[in-house]
C-alpha positions as a printed Julia matrix, in Angstrom:
103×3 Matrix{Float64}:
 10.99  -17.85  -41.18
  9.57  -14.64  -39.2
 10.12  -14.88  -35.32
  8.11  -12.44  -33.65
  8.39  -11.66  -29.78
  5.36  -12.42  -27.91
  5.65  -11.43  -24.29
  8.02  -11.76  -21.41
  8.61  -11.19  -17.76
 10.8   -11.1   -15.02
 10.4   -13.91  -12.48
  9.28  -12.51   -9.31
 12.27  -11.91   -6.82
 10.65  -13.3    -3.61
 10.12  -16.79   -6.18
 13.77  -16.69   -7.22
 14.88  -15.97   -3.33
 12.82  -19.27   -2.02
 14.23  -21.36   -4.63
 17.88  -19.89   -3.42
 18.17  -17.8    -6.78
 20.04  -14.48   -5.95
 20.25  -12.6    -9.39
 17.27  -11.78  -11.97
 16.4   -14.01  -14.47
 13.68  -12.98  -17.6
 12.06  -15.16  -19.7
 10.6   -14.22  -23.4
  8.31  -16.08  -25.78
  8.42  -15.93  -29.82
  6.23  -17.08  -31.76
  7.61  -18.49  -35.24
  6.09  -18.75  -38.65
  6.67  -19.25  -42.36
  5.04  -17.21  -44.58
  6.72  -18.25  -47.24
  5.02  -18.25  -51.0
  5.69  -22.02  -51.83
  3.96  -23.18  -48.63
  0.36  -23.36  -48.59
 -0.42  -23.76  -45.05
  1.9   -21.8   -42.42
  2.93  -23.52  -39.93
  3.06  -22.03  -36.31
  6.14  -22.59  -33.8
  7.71  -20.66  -30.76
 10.99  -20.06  -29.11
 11.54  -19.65  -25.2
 14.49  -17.6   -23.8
 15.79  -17.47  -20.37
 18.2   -14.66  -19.63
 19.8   -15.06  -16.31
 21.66  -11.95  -15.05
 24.37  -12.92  -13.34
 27.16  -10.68  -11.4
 30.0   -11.74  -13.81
 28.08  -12.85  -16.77
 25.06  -13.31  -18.05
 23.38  -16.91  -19.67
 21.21  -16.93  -22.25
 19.21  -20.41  -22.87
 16.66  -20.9   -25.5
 14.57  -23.72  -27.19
 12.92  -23.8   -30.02
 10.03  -25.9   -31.22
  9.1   -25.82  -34.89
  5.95  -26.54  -36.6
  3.46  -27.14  -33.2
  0.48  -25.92  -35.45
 -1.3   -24.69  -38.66
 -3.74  -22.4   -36.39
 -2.49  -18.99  -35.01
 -5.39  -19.29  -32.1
 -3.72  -22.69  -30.96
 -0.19  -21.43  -31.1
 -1.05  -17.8   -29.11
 -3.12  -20.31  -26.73
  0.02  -21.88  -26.11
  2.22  -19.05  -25.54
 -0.19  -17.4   -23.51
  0.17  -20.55  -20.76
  3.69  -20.87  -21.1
  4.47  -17.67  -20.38
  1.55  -17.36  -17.47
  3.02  -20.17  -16.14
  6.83  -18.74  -16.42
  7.76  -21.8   -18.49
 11.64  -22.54  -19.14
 13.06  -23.63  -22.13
 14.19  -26.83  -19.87
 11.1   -28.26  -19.94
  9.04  -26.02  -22.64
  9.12  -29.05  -25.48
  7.36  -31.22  -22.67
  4.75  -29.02  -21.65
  4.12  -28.0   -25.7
  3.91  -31.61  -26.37
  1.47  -32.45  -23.03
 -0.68  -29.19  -24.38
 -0.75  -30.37  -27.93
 -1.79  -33.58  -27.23
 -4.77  -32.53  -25.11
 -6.11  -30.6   -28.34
């Protein structure tokens, strides 16, 4: 399985201060594939991470969701709203499965 990063940001400060949020917090999107020679078809998956930077410590939260796809188009479509849309890995498997489903 190849993970490959895919973009990530910083959530704006002035979003992070109106929700009460006083420390940064980045989010990154992978997208995950298997090239491997026994499969025929690759299937297409993506990780989200949410680092939040803490004064003490720092939390790192990730989900993963395998197989979403066989088309690379589909899964960079994906990606590309999630991370427009500075999803979370909280509720990423919803919104993958409400954007799959609308295909």
């Amino acid at each position: 399985m190849i993970k490959k990063f895919y973009g990530g940001k910083f959530i704006d400060k002035e979003k992070l201060y109106t929700e009460g949020i006083k420390y940064p917090i980045k989010i990154e999107y992978y997208k995950i594939y298997d090239n491997a020679q026994n499969r025929e078809i690759t299937q297409y998956g993506l990780e989200v991470v949410k680092t939040e930077y803490k004064e003490e410590n720092i939390n790192i939260e990730n989900q993963q969701i395998l197989d979403v796809t066989k088309e690379e188009r589909i899964i960079d479509n994906i990606l590309d709203k999630l991370k427009n849309n500075e999803v979370t890995p909280i509720i990423a498997k919803y919104i993958v499965e409400d954007l799959v489903y609308d295909l």
